[in-house]
Coordinates of C-alpha atoms in Angstrom, one line a residue:
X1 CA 61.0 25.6 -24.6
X2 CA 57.2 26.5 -25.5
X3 CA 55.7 23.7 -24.0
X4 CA 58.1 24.4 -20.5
X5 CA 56.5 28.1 -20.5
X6 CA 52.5 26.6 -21.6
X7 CA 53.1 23.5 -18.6
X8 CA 54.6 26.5 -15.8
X9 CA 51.4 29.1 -17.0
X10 CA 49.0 25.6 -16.4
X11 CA 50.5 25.1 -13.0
X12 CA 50.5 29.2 -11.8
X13 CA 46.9 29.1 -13.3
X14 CA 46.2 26.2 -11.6
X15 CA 47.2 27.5 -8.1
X16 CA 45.6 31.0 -8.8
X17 CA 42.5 28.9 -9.1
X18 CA 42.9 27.3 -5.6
X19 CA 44.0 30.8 -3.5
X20 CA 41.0 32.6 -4.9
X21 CA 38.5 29.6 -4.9
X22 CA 39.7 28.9 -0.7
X23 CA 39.2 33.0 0.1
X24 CA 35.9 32.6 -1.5
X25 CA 35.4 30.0 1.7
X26 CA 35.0 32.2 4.6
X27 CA 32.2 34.5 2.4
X28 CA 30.0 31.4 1.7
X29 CA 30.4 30.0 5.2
X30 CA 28.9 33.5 6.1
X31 CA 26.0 33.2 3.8
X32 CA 25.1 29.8 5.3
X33 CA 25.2 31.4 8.4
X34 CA 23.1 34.0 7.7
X35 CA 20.6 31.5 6.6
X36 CA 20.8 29.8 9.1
X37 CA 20.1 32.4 11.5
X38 CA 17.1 33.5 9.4
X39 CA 15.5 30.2 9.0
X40 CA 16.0 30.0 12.9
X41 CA 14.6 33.4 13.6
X42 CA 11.6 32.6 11.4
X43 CA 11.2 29.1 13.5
X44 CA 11.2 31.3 16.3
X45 CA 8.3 32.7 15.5
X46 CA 6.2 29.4 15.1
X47 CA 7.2 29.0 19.0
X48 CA 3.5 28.6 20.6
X49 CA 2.8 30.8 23.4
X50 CA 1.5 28.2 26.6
X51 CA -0.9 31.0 27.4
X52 CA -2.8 31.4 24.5
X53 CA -3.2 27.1 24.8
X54 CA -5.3 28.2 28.0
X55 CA -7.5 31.1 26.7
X56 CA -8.9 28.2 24.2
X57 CA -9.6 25.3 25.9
X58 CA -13.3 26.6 26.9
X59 CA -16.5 24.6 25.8
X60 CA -17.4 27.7 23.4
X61 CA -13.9 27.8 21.7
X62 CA -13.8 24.0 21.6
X63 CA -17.3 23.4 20.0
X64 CA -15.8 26.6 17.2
X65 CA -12.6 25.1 16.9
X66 CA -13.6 21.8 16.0
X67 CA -15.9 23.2 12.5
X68 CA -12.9 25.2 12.1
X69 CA -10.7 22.1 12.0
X70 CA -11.0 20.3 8.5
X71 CA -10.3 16.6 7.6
X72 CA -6.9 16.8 6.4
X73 CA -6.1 18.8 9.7
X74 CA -7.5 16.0 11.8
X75 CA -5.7 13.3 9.8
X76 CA -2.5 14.9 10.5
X77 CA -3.4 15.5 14.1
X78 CA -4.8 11.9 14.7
X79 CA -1.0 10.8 13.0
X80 CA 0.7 12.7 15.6
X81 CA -1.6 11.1 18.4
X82 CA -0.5 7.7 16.9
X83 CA 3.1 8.8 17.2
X84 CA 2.8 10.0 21.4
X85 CA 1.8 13.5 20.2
X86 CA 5.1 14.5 18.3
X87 CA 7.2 13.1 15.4
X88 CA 9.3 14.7 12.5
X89 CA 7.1 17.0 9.9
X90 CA 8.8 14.8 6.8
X91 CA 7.5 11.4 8.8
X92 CA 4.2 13.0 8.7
X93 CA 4.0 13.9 4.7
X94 CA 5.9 11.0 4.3
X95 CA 3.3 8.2 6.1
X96 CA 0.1 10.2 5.3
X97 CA 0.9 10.6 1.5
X98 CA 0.9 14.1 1.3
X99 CA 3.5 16.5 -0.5
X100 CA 5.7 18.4 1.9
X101 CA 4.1 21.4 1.2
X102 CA 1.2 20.6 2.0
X103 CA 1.9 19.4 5.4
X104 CA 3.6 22.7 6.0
X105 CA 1.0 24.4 5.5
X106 CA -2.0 22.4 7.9
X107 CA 1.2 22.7 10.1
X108 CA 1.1 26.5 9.7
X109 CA -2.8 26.7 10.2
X110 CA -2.7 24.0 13.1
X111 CA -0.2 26.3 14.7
X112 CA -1.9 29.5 14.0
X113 CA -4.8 27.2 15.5
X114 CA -2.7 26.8 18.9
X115 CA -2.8 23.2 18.5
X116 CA 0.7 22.4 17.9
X117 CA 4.3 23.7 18.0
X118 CA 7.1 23.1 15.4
X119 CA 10.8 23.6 16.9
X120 CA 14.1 22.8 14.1
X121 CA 16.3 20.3 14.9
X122 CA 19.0 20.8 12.4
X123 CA 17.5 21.5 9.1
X124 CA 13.9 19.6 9.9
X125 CA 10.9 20.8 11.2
X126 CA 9.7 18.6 14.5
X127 CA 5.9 19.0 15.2
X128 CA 3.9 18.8 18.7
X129 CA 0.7 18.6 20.5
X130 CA 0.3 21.3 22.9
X131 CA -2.4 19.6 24.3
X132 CA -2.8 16.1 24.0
X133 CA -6.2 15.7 25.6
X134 CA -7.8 18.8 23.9
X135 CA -6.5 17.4 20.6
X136 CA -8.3 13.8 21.2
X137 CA -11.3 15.7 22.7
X138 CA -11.8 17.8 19.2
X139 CA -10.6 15.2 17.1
X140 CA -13.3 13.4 18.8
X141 CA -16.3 16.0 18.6
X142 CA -15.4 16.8 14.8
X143 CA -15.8 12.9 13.7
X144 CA -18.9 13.0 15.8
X145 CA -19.9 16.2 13.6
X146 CA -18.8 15.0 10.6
X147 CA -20.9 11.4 11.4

């Protein structure tokens, strides 16, 4: 009769455990949304404004630009030139043999730069040229400097 009562507590304990651990659910499903929305809203922000691109493609800002610009900046840029001028910011720490973190953050200053735009798809970061011909022109001038 004791081991009846101790299996029927197992099995209402049991199902207990499944009603509260599926109405949990819907709350973490929130959650992720709301992270997802935030990581969003943050890669919002790297979204490159065309018109800035134009204000610094003149000689003066070029010739700046290009001391400004240091080697591991130009190897990542000269990758994404091999690629067509865009790829997948994990193919780019992945193939130059740099940590991730790293790469995000020449991706943050060639951004801030106005040299590149990074846009999610899904949870990764994809990376491109604004400019492909300004990017090969200082790419250009700084191994010329650097020479």
């Amino acid at each position: 009769m004791v081991s009846i009562a101790l299996i029927q507590i197992a099995i209402l304990s049991s199902f207990i455990y499944q009603v509260f651990r599926e109405s949990k659910k819907p709350i973490e499903k929130e959650r992720d949304n709301v992270r997802v929305a935030t990581s969003r809203t943050s890669v919002s922000q790297l979204e490159f404004d065309e018109t800035a691109s134009k204000a610094v493609t003149s000689n003066k800002a070029m010739s700046e630009l290009s001391d400004a610009v240091n080697e591991d900046e130009i190897s990542v840029l000269s990758f994404l030139l091999s690629k067509g001028g865009e790829t997948y910011q994990a193919e780019i720490a992945r193939e130059l043999g740099l940590p991730k973190s790293t790469v995000s953050r020449i991706i943050r200053r060639l951004h801030d730069k106005g040299l590149v735009t990074v846009r999610r798809v899904s949870k990764y970061s994809y990376v491109q040229i604004t400019d492909m011909d300004y990017v090969s022109d200082l790419i250009s001038r700084s191994r010329l400097n650097n020479s």
